[in-house]
Amino acid sequence: AALGPRRNPSIPMPADIYPGRRNSEGVDLADPLVRVRLLNVLDEWADKECWTAEPTVVNGRSATLDVRSPYSGFLIGTARQSSAAEIDEMIARAAAFQGEWDGLGGNVRATLLEEVADLYEARTPEFLSLCQREAGKSLVDAVLEVREAVDFLRYYAAEARAQFTAEGLELPGPTGESNRLRLAGRGVFVAISPWNFPLAIFTGLVAGPLAAGNTVIAKPAEQTPLIAALAIGLFHEVISDGVVQLAPGDGKVGAMLTSDPRIAGVAFTGSTETARAINRAMAQRDGPLGILVAETGGQNAMIVDSSALPEQVTRDVLASAFQSAGQRCSALRVLYLQDDVADGMLEMIKGGFEALVIGSPEDLATDVGPVIDAEAKTKLDQHIAAMKRAGHKVWQRELPKACKEGHFVAPTIIEIGSIRDLANENFGPVLHVAQFKADQLKQVIADINACQFGLTLGLHSRIDATRKLVEAKARVGNFYVNRNQIGAVVGSQPFGGEGLSGTGPKAGGPHYLARFATERVTCIDTTAAGGNASLMAG
């Protein structure tokens, strides 16, 4: 025993670094014993082609579509579109179950969500395989995806346990008065999730309303229904299928759900245009007013001044712009380089850019995989071609021959004058670079703000006054200094934007669950208790 491992009690183990919840388990891909064993398991899953996604309620038959890999075109499984009759029945079931689910209280709901998190971790290899094959994610990104999903479940469980108590919050008042505020679920929520984080964001959008006492109907992105189906199947091992239901399908399914007056609210992550459509649909319906919690697009910039460290900038720019093939809400779209150092910085960035490995996400060496589908590829290719025609200087990698069959977009760097040259977000591996003079920093910030997107902003500078200036002036949800601007950690870096980038509150933050709840206040005059009792008896 004396020769056993010694632990410093002041340094928590990785699983215990967060108070009130267990940290998600990682996968050490640098350890060859771990890596080889995992790759062997993934090889076994790679042969499976019978994944299916169906509505939780089966009422008739509707169209069934093939689900194919974005990098190979291979068939992975099938998904069936939810019919109008199935949606109607799912909403009715969710409404019927909501009162009982809410009545369980925060502590019981928390325990159930933690059990779901444990099931997620137990099925990690299946999730990794589907994230690679259905969403085109690299293994590194897939591991991070599973961890974030697990963290959402456990974080919202901890918040439910703390905020949704039977006693509620005691409010101040004069002597002889007892006032308490309690949080309760609002009703039935619809969770509409994107394809770029088909497990993590999907899980967060489902777990948040559930933790707050609502029942949920989850509509995953039509490109990634199989991952969602596996996740909801695990929920159903712990929680009744009337409390959380799956409604796969395209935008028509989402429109039917969000326009129904029985829906208390919508949790959405996706494009600004779709969020506007949901908002209009909810405003036009009869019945109680619903709420929309939305995280939407971004035109994310990074500012680099002359004091920044070139090696650090290069590392963080490449990760921010090209990891996940640039398909992150927070990904870097516009890089501002101070003109004094711009040429040298850009040369180093281009050196790292040329070293990026483009290919199948099943290859551990791959840095940049495919975009999600043919439509996404066409939009990006058209943007790059338009910038070339307009005379912008463009650097673009050559795609390997192995990438010709999939939805690959060659990583691209485009020189522009400023962020004002861009009308829309270009959701893929395309980085725009602009230069600015030292005395133009305030104008750069004003141009970024004028876009009205406010999701993420990066800054590389060793001058504290510069950091304070940008922090004070920039209107963004997440501001990252001297690091990359992707990969917000649940509970530590709550994520979400403002303006055209969302409504708030931030996902993975302390104010999130309360947005899905209604507040109820009980006021009691304790000095009149006897009198009240006599009146009731009489």
Coordinates of C-alpha atoms in Angstrom, one line a residue:
A1 CA 0.0 0.0 0.0
A2 CA 2.9 2.3 0.8
L3 CA 4.1 2.0 -2.8
G4 CA 0.7 2.7 -4.4
P5 CA -0.2 5.9 -6.2
R6 CA -0.3 9.0 -4.1
R7 CA -2.9 11.7 -4.8
N8 CA -2.8 15.3 -3.9
P9 CA -6.3 15.9 -2.3
S10 CA -6.3 19.5 -3.5
I11 CA -6.2 18.3 -7.2
P12 CA -9.4 16.7 -8.3
M13 CA -9.5 13.8 -10.7
P14 CA -10.8 14.5 -14.2
A15 CA -14.2 13.1 -13.4
D16 CA -14.6 15.3 -10.3
I17 CA -13.5 18.8 -11.6
Y18 CA -17.1 20.2 -11.7
P19 CA -19.0 20.6 -8.5
G20 CA -22.4 18.9 -8.5
R21 CA -21.9 16.7 -11.5
R22 CA -19.5 14.1 -13.0
N23 CA -17.4 15.2 -16.0
S24 CA -17.8 13.3 -19.2
E25 CA -15.3 10.6 -20.1
G26 CA -12.7 11.3 -22.8
V27 CA -11.0 8.9 -25.2
D28 CA -7.2 9.2 -25.2
L29 CA -6.5 8.8 -29.0
A30 CA -2.8 9.4 -28.4
D31 CA -2.6 6.1 -26.4
P32 CA -2.0 3.4 -29.0
L33 CA -3.6 0.7 -26.8
V34 CA -6.8 2.8 -26.5
R35 CA -6.7 3.9 -30.1
V36 CA -6.2 0.5 -31.7
R37 CA -8.9 -1.1 -29.6
L38 CA -11.4 1.7 -30.5
L39 CA -10.6 1.5 -34.2
N40 CA -11.2 -2.2 -34.2
V41 CA -14.6 -1.7 -32.7
L42 CA -15.4 1.1 -35.2
D43 CA -14.5 -1.3 -38.0
E44 CA -17.1 -3.7 -36.8
W45 CA -19.8 -0.9 -36.7
A46 CA -18.8 0.3 -40.2
D47 CA -20.4 -2.8 -41.8
K48 CA -23.8 -2.0 -40.2
E49 CA -26.4 -0.7 -42.7
C50 CA -29.7 -1.2 -40.9
W51 CA -30.0 2.0 -38.9
T52 CA -33.5 3.3 -38.9
A53 CA -35.3 6.5 -37.7
E54 CA -39.1 6.4 -37.3
P55 CA -41.6 8.6 -35.5
T56 CA -42.2 7.6 -31.9
V57 CA -45.9 7.3 -32.8
V58 CA -46.6 5.1 -35.8
N59 CA -49.9 6.0 -37.4
G60 CA -50.0 4.9 -41.0
R61 CA -47.1 4.9 -43.5
S62 CA -45.3 7.9 -45.0
A63 CA -42.3 8.4 -47.3
T64 CA -39.1 6.5 -46.3
L65 CA -35.8 8.0 -47.5
D66 CA -32.3 6.5 -47.7
V67 CA -29.6 8.1 -45.5
R68 CA -26.2 8.1 -47.2
S69 CA -22.7 9.1 -46.1
P70 CA -21.6 12.6 -47.1
Y71 CA -18.1 11.4 -48.0
S72 CA -18.7 8.0 -49.7
G73 CA -22.4 8.0 -50.7
F74 CA -22.7 4.6 -49.0
L75 CA -26.1 3.6 -47.6
I76 CA -26.2 3.8 -43.8
G77 CA -29.9 3.4 -43.1
T78 CA -33.4 4.8 -43.7
A79 CA -35.6 7.4 -42.2
R80 CA -39.3 7.8 -42.4
Q81 CA -41.0 11.2 -42.5
S82 CA -43.5 12.0 -39.7
S83 CA -47.1 12.2 -41.0
A84 CA -49.6 14.9 -40.0
A85 CA -51.6 12.2 -38.1
E86 CA -48.5 11.1 -36.2
I87 CA -47.6 14.7 -35.3
D88 CA -51.1 15.3 -34.1
E89 CA -51.0 12.2 -31.9
M90 CA -47.5 13.0 -30.6
I91 CA -48.6 16.5 -29.5
A92 CA -51.7 15.0 -27.7
R93 CA -49.6 12.4 -25.9
A94 CA -47.0 15.0 -24.9
A95 CA -49.7 17.2 -23.4
A96 CA -51.2 14.3 -21.5
F97 CA -47.9 13.3 -20.0
Q98 CA -46.6 16.8 -19.1
G99 CA -48.3 17.3 -15.8
E100 CA -47.1 14.0 -14.3
W101 CA -43.5 14.7 -15.6
D102 CA -43.5 18.2 -14.1
G103 CA -44.9 16.8 -10.9
L104 CA -41.9 14.5 -10.4
G105 CA -39.8 17.5 -9.4
G106 CA -36.3 18.5 -10.3
N107 CA -34.5 15.9 -8.2
V108 CA -36.2 12.9 -9.8
R109 CA -35.9 14.4 -13.3
A110 CA -32.2 15.0 -12.7
T111 CA -31.6 11.4 -11.6
L112 CA -33.3 10.1 -14.8
L113 CA -31.3 12.4 -17.1
E114 CA -28.1 11.3 -15.4
E115 CA -29.1 7.7 -16.1
V116 CA -29.5 8.7 -19.8
A117 CA -26.0 10.2 -19.7
D118 CA -24.6 6.9 -18.4
L119 CA -26.3 5.1 -21.3
Y120 CA -24.7 7.5 -23.8
E121 CA -21.3 6.8 -22.5
A122 CA -21.9 3.1 -22.5
R123 CA -22.8 3.3 -26.2
T124 CA -20.0 5.6 -27.2
P125 CA -18.6 3.5 -30.1
E126 CA -22.0 3.4 -31.8
F127 CA -22.3 7.2 -31.5
L128 CA -18.8 7.6 -32.8
S129 CA -19.5 5.4 -35.8
L130 CA -22.7 7.2 -36.7
C131 CA -21.1 10.7 -36.2
Q132 CA -18.4 9.7 -38.7
R133 CA -20.6 8.0 -41.3
E134 CA -23.8 10.1 -41.1
A135 CA -22.4 13.5 -40.3
G136 CA -18.9 13.2 -41.8
K137 CA -17.1 14.0 -38.5
S138 CA -13.5 13.2 -37.8
L139 CA -12.9 10.8 -34.9
V140 CA -11.6 13.7 -32.8
D141 CA -14.7 15.7 -33.4
A142 CA -16.9 12.7 -32.8
V143 CA -15.4 12.1 -29.4
L144 CA -15.9 15.7 -28.5
E145 CA -19.5 15.5 -29.7
V146 CA -20.3 12.6 -27.4
R147 CA -18.6 14.3 -24.5
E148 CA -20.6 17.5 -25.0
A149 CA -23.9 15.6 -25.2
V150 CA -23.1 13.8 -21.9
D151 CA -22.1 17.1 -20.3
F152 CA -25.4 18.7 -21.3
L153 CA -27.4 15.9 -19.7
R154 CA -25.5 16.1 -16.4
Y155 CA -25.2 19.9 -16.3
Y156 CA -28.9 20.4 -16.8
A157 CA -29.6 17.6 -14.3
A158 CA -27.6 19.5 -11.7
E159 CA -29.4 22.7 -12.6
A160 CA -32.8 21.0 -12.3
R161 CA -31.8 19.6 -8.9
A162 CA -30.8 23.1 -7.7
Q163 CA -33.6 25.3 -9.2
F164 CA -36.7 23.1 -9.4
T165 CA -37.3 22.3 -5.7
A166 CA -40.6 21.8 -4.0
E167 CA -39.9 24.6 -1.6
G168 CA -38.9 27.1 -4.2
L169 CA -37.0 30.3 -3.5
E170 CA -37.9 32.3 -0.4
L171 CA -38.5 35.9 -1.1
P172 CA -38.1 38.8 1.3
G173 CA -41.1 40.4 2.9
P174 CA -42.4 42.0 6.1
T175 CA -42.7 40.1 9.4
G176 CA -45.7 37.7 9.3
E177 CA -45.5 37.2 5.6
S178 CA -44.2 34.1 3.7
N179 CA -43.5 34.5 0.0
R180 CA -42.0 31.8 -2.2
L181 CA -41.3 31.5 -5.9
R182 CA -41.4 28.2 -7.6
L183 CA -40.4 27.2 -11.2
A184 CA -42.7 24.8 -13.2
G185 CA -42.7 23.4 -16.7
R186 CA -44.6 25.4 -19.3
G187 CA -46.1 22.5 -21.3
V188 CA -45.0 20.8 -24.6
F189 CA -41.8 22.0 -26.3
V190 CA -40.5 21.3 -29.7
A191 CA -36.7 20.8 -30.1
I192 CA -35.4 21.5 -33.6
S193 CA -31.7 20.7 -34.0
P194 CA -29.1 21.2 -36.8
W195 CA -26.9 18.6 -38.6
N196 CA -23.6 20.1 -37.7
F197 CA -23.9 18.9 -34.0
P198 CA -26.4 16.0 -34.5
L199 CA -25.8 14.6 -31.1
A200 CA -24.5 17.4 -28.8
I201 CA -26.9 20.2 -29.8
F202 CA -29.7 17.7 -30.3
T203 CA -29.3 16.4 -26.8
G204 CA -29.0 19.9 -25.3
L205 CA -32.2 21.1 -26.9
V206 CA -34.0 18.0 -25.6
A207 CA -32.5 17.8 -22.1
G208 CA -33.0 21.5 -21.2
P209 CA -36.8 21.6 -21.6
L210 CA -37.1 18.1 -20.0
A211 CA -35.1 19.1 -17.0
A212 CA -37.4 22.1 -16.5
G213 CA -40.5 19.9 -16.4
N214 CA -41.7 20.0 -20.0
T215 CA -42.4 17.2 -22.4
V216 CA -40.5 17.3 -25.7
I217 CA -41.0 16.4 -29.3
A218 CA -37.6 16.3 -31.0
K219 CA -37.2 17.0 -34.7
P220 CA -33.7 16.4 -35.8
A221 CA -32.1 17.8 -39.0
E222 CA -33.3 15.8 -42.0
Q223 CA -29.6 15.0 -42.9
T224 CA -28.9 13.3 -39.6
P225 CA -31.9 11.5 -38.2
L226 CA -30.1 8.2 -37.4
I227 CA -28.0 9.7 -34.6
A228 CA -31.1 11.3 -33.1
A229 CA -33.0 8.0 -33.3
L230 CA -30.2 6.2 -31.4
A231 CA -30.2 9.0 -28.8
I232 CA -34.0 9.0 -28.2
G233 CA -33.9 5.2 -28.0
L234 CA -31.6 5.6 -25.0
F235 CA -33.9 8.2 -23.5
H236 CA -36.7 5.6 -23.8
E237 CA -34.8 3.1 -21.8
V238 CA -35.2 5.4 -18.8
I239 CA -38.0 7.9 -19.5
S240 CA -41.5 7.2 -20.9
D241 CA -41.9 7.6 -24.7
G242 CA -44.8 9.9 -24.0
V243 CA -42.4 12.4 -22.3
V244 CA -39.9 12.6 -25.1
Q245 CA -40.7 11.7 -28.7
L246 CA -39.0 11.7 -32.1
A247 CA -40.5 13.3 -35.1
P248 CA -38.0 12.9 -38.1
G249 CA -38.7 14.8 -41.3
D250 CA -38.0 17.9 -43.3
G251 CA -39.0 21.5 -42.8
K252 CA -42.7 20.6 -43.4
V253 CA -42.6 18.6 -40.2
G254 CA -41.1 21.4 -38.3
A255 CA -43.7 23.8 -39.7
M256 CA -46.6 21.6 -38.6
L257 CA -45.1 21.3 -35.1
T258 CA -44.3 25.0 -34.5
S259 CA -47.6 26.3 -35.8
D260 CA -49.7 24.1 -33.5
P261 CA -51.3 26.1 -30.6
R262 CA -50.7 23.3 -28.2
I263 CA -47.0 23.9 -28.3
A264 CA -45.7 26.0 -25.4
G265 CA -42.4 26.8 -27.0
V266 CA -39.6 25.9 -29.4
A267 CA -35.9 25.3 -28.7
F268 CA -34.1 25.9 -32.0
T269 CA -30.6 25.9 -33.4
G270 CA -30.1 26.6 -37.1
S271 CA -30.2 29.4 -39.6
T272 CA -31.5 32.9 -38.9
E273 CA -34.0 32.6 -41.8
T274 CA -35.5 29.4 -40.3
A275 CA -35.7 31.1 -36.9
R276 CA -37.6 34.0 -38.4
A277 CA -40.1 31.6 -40.1
I278 CA -40.6 29.8 -36.7
N279 CA -41.2 33.1 -35.0
R280 CA -43.8 34.2 -37.5
A281 CA -45.6 30.8 -37.3
M282 CA -45.8 31.0 -33.6
A283 CA -47.0 34.6 -33.6
Q284 CA -49.9 33.9 -36.1
R285 CA -51.4 30.9 -34.2
D286 CA -54.3 31.0 -31.8
G287 CA -54.0 30.0 -28.2
P288 CA -51.5 30.9 -25.5
L289 CA -48.3 32.8 -26.5
G290 CA -45.3 30.5 -27.0
I291 CA -41.7 31.3 -26.5
L292 CA -38.7 30.8 -28.9
V293 CA -35.2 30.0 -27.6
A294 CA -33.0 30.2 -30.6
E295 CA -29.3 30.1 -31.4
T296 CA -28.7 31.1 -35.1
G297 CA -26.0 32.1 -37.6
G298 CA -22.9 34.1 -37.3
Q299 CA -20.4 36.1 -39.3
N300 CA -17.6 35.4 -36.8
A301 CA -14.4 37.4 -36.9
M302 CA -10.9 37.3 -35.3
I303 CA -8.8 40.4 -34.8
V304 CA -5.0 40.0 -34.7
D305 CA -2.8 42.9 -33.8
S306 CA 1.0 43.4 -34.1
S307 CA 1.7 42.1 -30.6
A308 CA 0.3 38.7 -31.2
L309 CA 2.4 35.5 -31.3
P310 CA 2.5 34.2 -34.9
E311 CA 2.7 30.6 -34.0
Q312 CA -0.2 30.8 -31.7
V313 CA -2.3 32.8 -34.2
T314 CA -1.6 30.2 -36.9
R315 CA -2.6 27.3 -34.7
D316 CA -5.8 29.0 -33.6
V317 CA -6.8 30.3 -37.0
L318 CA -6.5 26.9 -38.6
A319 CA -8.5 25.2 -35.9
S320 CA -11.2 28.0 -35.9
A321 CA -11.6 28.1 -39.6
F322 CA -11.1 24.6 -40.8
Q323 CA -11.8 22.1 -38.0
S324 CA -15.1 20.3 -38.7
A325 CA -14.7 21.5 -42.3
G326 CA -15.7 25.0 -41.0
Q327 CA -19.2 23.7 -40.2
R328 CA -19.4 25.1 -36.7
C329 CA -21.7 27.9 -35.5
S330 CA -18.7 29.5 -33.9
A331 CA -16.2 28.9 -36.8
L332 CA -13.9 31.8 -38.0
R333 CA -15.2 33.4 -41.2
V334 CA -13.3 36.7 -41.3
L335 CA -9.7 37.2 -40.1
Y336 CA -8.5 40.8 -39.5
L337 CA -4.7 41.1 -39.6
Q338 CA -2.9 44.4 -38.6
D339 CA -1.1 45.5 -41.7
D340 CA 2.3 45.8 -40.0
V341 CA 2.4 42.0 -39.6
A342 CA -0.2 40.8 -42.1
D343 CA 2.2 39.5 -44.7
G344 CA 4.3 37.4 -42.3
M345 CA 1.2 36.1 -40.5
L346 CA -0.6 35.2 -43.6
E347 CA 2.4 33.4 -45.0
M348 CA 2.7 31.3 -41.9
I349 CA -1.1 30.6 -41.9
K350 CA -0.9 29.5 -45.5
G351 CA 2.0 27.2 -44.6
G352 CA -0.3 25.4 -42.1
F353 CA -3.2 25.6 -44.5
E354 CA -1.1 23.7 -47.1
A355 CA -0.4 21.0 -44.6
L356 CA -4.1 20.2 -43.8
V357 CA -5.0 16.6 -44.6
I358 CA -8.3 16.4 -46.6
G359 CA -10.1 13.1 -46.8
S360 CA -12.4 10.6 -45.3
P361 CA -13.3 11.1 -41.6
E362 CA -12.6 7.4 -41.1
D363 CA -8.9 8.2 -41.5
L364 CA -7.4 9.3 -38.2
A365 CA -5.0 11.6 -40.1
T366 CA -7.8 13.6 -41.7
D367 CA -8.1 17.3 -40.7
V368 CA -10.8 18.4 -43.1
G369 CA -13.7 16.1 -44.1
P370 CA -16.7 16.6 -46.2
V371 CA -19.5 19.2 -46.0
I372 CA -22.9 17.8 -45.2
D373 CA -24.6 17.5 -48.6
A374 CA -24.7 18.5 -52.2
E375 CA -26.6 21.7 -51.5
A376 CA -24.0 22.9 -49.0
K377 CA -21.2 22.1 -51.5
T378 CA -22.9 23.9 -54.3
K379 CA -23.5 27.1 -52.3
L380 CA -19.8 27.2 -51.1
D381 CA -18.5 26.5 -54.6
Q382 CA -20.6 29.2 -56.0
H383 CA -19.4 31.7 -53.4
I384 CA -15.7 30.9 -54.1
A385 CA -16.3 31.2 -57.9
A386 CA -18.1 34.6 -57.4
M387 CA -15.2 35.9 -55.3
K388 CA -12.7 34.9 -58.0
R389 CA -14.8 36.6 -60.7
A390 CA -14.9 39.8 -58.6
G391 CA -11.1 39.9 -58.6
H392 CA -10.4 38.8 -55.0
K393 CA -7.1 36.9 -54.4
V394 CA -8.0 33.3 -53.7
W395 CA -5.9 30.4 -52.4
Q396 CA -7.5 27.0 -52.7
R397 CA -6.3 23.5 -52.0
E398 CA -6.5 20.7 -54.6
L399 CA -8.9 17.9 -53.6
P400 CA -7.3 14.5 -53.5
K401 CA -8.7 12.0 -56.0
A402 CA -10.3 10.0 -53.2
C403 CA -12.6 13.0 -52.4
K404 CA -14.1 13.3 -55.9
E405 CA -17.2 11.1 -55.0
G406 CA -18.2 12.9 -51.7
H407 CA -19.4 16.3 -50.8
F408 CA -16.0 17.9 -50.4
V409 CA -15.1 21.6 -50.7
A410 CA -11.4 22.3 -50.9
P411 CA -10.2 24.5 -48.0
T412 CA -10.0 28.1 -49.3
I413 CA -8.5 31.5 -48.2
I414 CA -9.9 34.7 -49.8
E415 CA -8.6 38.2 -49.4
I416 CA -11.3 40.8 -48.9
G417 CA -11.4 44.5 -48.0
S418 CA -13.5 44.1 -44.9
I419 CA -16.4 42.1 -43.4
R420 CA -18.7 44.5 -45.3
D421 CA -17.8 42.6 -48.5
L422 CA -19.8 39.6 -47.4
A423 CA -23.6 39.5 -47.6
N424 CA -24.1 36.1 -46.0
E425 CA -22.4 33.5 -43.8
N426 CA -20.5 30.9 -45.8
F427 CA -20.8 27.7 -43.7
G428 CA -17.8 25.6 -44.6
P429 CA -14.0 25.6 -44.9
V430 CA -13.7 29.1 -46.3
L431 CA -11.6 31.8 -44.6
H432 CA -11.8 35.5 -45.6
V433 CA -8.8 37.7 -44.7
A434 CA -8.7 41.5 -44.4
Q435 CA -6.1 43.9 -43.2
F436 CA -6.4 47.0 -41.0
K437 CA -4.2 49.7 -39.7
A438 CA -3.5 50.2 -36.0
D439 CA -5.6 53.3 -35.8
Q440 CA -8.6 51.6 -37.5
L441 CA -9.4 49.1 -34.7
K442 CA -12.6 51.0 -33.6
Q443 CA -13.8 51.0 -37.2
V444 CA -13.1 47.3 -37.5
I445 CA -15.3 46.7 -34.4
A446 CA -18.0 49.0 -35.8
D447 CA -18.0 47.1 -39.1
I448 CA -18.3 43.7 -37.3
N449 CA -21.2 45.1 -35.1
A450 CA -22.9 46.5 -38.2
C451 CA -23.4 43.0 -39.6
Q452 CA -25.8 42.5 -36.7
F453 CA -24.6 39.0 -36.1
G454 CA -23.3 38.6 -32.6
L455 CA -22.1 35.0 -32.0
T456 CA -18.3 34.7 -31.5
L457 CA -15.3 37.1 -31.8
G458 CA -11.7 36.2 -31.4
L459 CA -8.8 38.5 -30.4
H460 CA -5.1 37.8 -30.4
S461 CA -3.2 40.6 -28.6
R462 CA -0.8 40.9 -25.7
I463 CA -2.0 44.5 -25.0
D464 CA -4.5 44.5 -22.2
A465 CA -5.9 47.9 -23.2
T466 CA -6.7 46.4 -26.6
R467 CA -8.5 43.6 -25.0
K468 CA -10.5 45.9 -22.8
L469 CA -11.5 48.1 -25.8
V470 CA -12.7 45.2 -27.9
E471 CA -14.5 43.6 -25.0
A472 CA -16.3 46.9 -24.2
K473 CA -17.3 47.7 -27.8
A474 CA -18.0 44.3 -29.4
R475 CA -21.6 43.1 -29.3
V476 CA -21.1 39.3 -29.3
G477 CA -22.2 36.4 -27.1
N478 CA -18.8 34.8 -26.8
F479 CA -15.4 36.6 -26.9
Y480 CA -12.3 34.5 -27.1
V481 CA -8.9 36.0 -26.3
N482 CA -5.6 34.4 -27.3
R483 CA -7.1 31.0 -28.1
N484 CA -9.3 29.5 -30.8
Q485 CA -12.9 30.5 -30.9
I486 CA -14.6 27.0 -31.2
G487 CA -15.4 24.3 -28.7
A488 CA -17.3 26.0 -25.9
V489 CA -17.4 23.8 -22.8
V490 CA -20.8 23.2 -21.1
G491 CA -21.0 25.0 -17.8
S492 CA -17.6 26.7 -18.2
Q493 CA -18.3 28.7 -21.5
P494 CA -22.0 29.0 -21.9
F495 CA -22.7 29.5 -25.6
G496 CA -25.1 31.6 -27.6
G497 CA -25.3 34.9 -29.5
E498 CA -27.3 38.1 -29.8
G499 CA -28.8 40.2 -32.6
L500 CA -29.2 38.0 -35.7
S501 CA -27.3 35.2 -33.9
G502 CA -30.0 34.3 -31.4
T503 CA -32.3 35.1 -28.5
G504 CA -30.5 33.8 -25.5
P505 CA -30.2 32.6 -22.9
K506 CA -26.9 30.7 -23.4
A507 CA -26.9 26.9 -23.8
G508 CA -24.9 25.2 -21.0
G509 CA -25.3 28.2 -18.8
P510 CA -27.0 29.0 -15.4
H511 CA -29.9 30.9 -16.9
Y512 CA -30.9 28.4 -19.6
L513 CA -33.4 26.2 -17.7
A514 CA -35.4 29.1 -16.3
R515 CA -36.3 30.1 -19.8
F516 CA -38.3 26.9 -20.2
A517 CA -40.1 27.4 -17.0
T518 CA -43.0 29.5 -15.7
E519 CA -42.7 31.3 -12.4
R520 CA -45.3 30.9 -9.7
V521 CA -45.4 32.9 -6.5
T522 CA -47.3 31.9 -3.3
C523 CA -47.9 34.7 -0.8
I524 CA -49.1 33.7 2.7
D525 CA -50.1 35.9 5.6
T526 CA -48.9 33.7 8.4
T527 CA -50.6 35.9 11.1
A528 CA -54.0 35.1 9.6
A529 CA -53.6 31.3 9.4
G530 CA -55.9 30.7 12.3
G531 CA -58.6 32.9 10.8
N532 CA -58.3 31.2 7.5
A533 CA -58.7 27.8 9.1
S534 CA -61.9 28.9 10.9
L535 CA -63.4 30.2 7.7
M536 CA -62.6 26.9 5.9
A537 CA -64.2 24.9 8.7
G538 CA -67.3 27.0 8.7

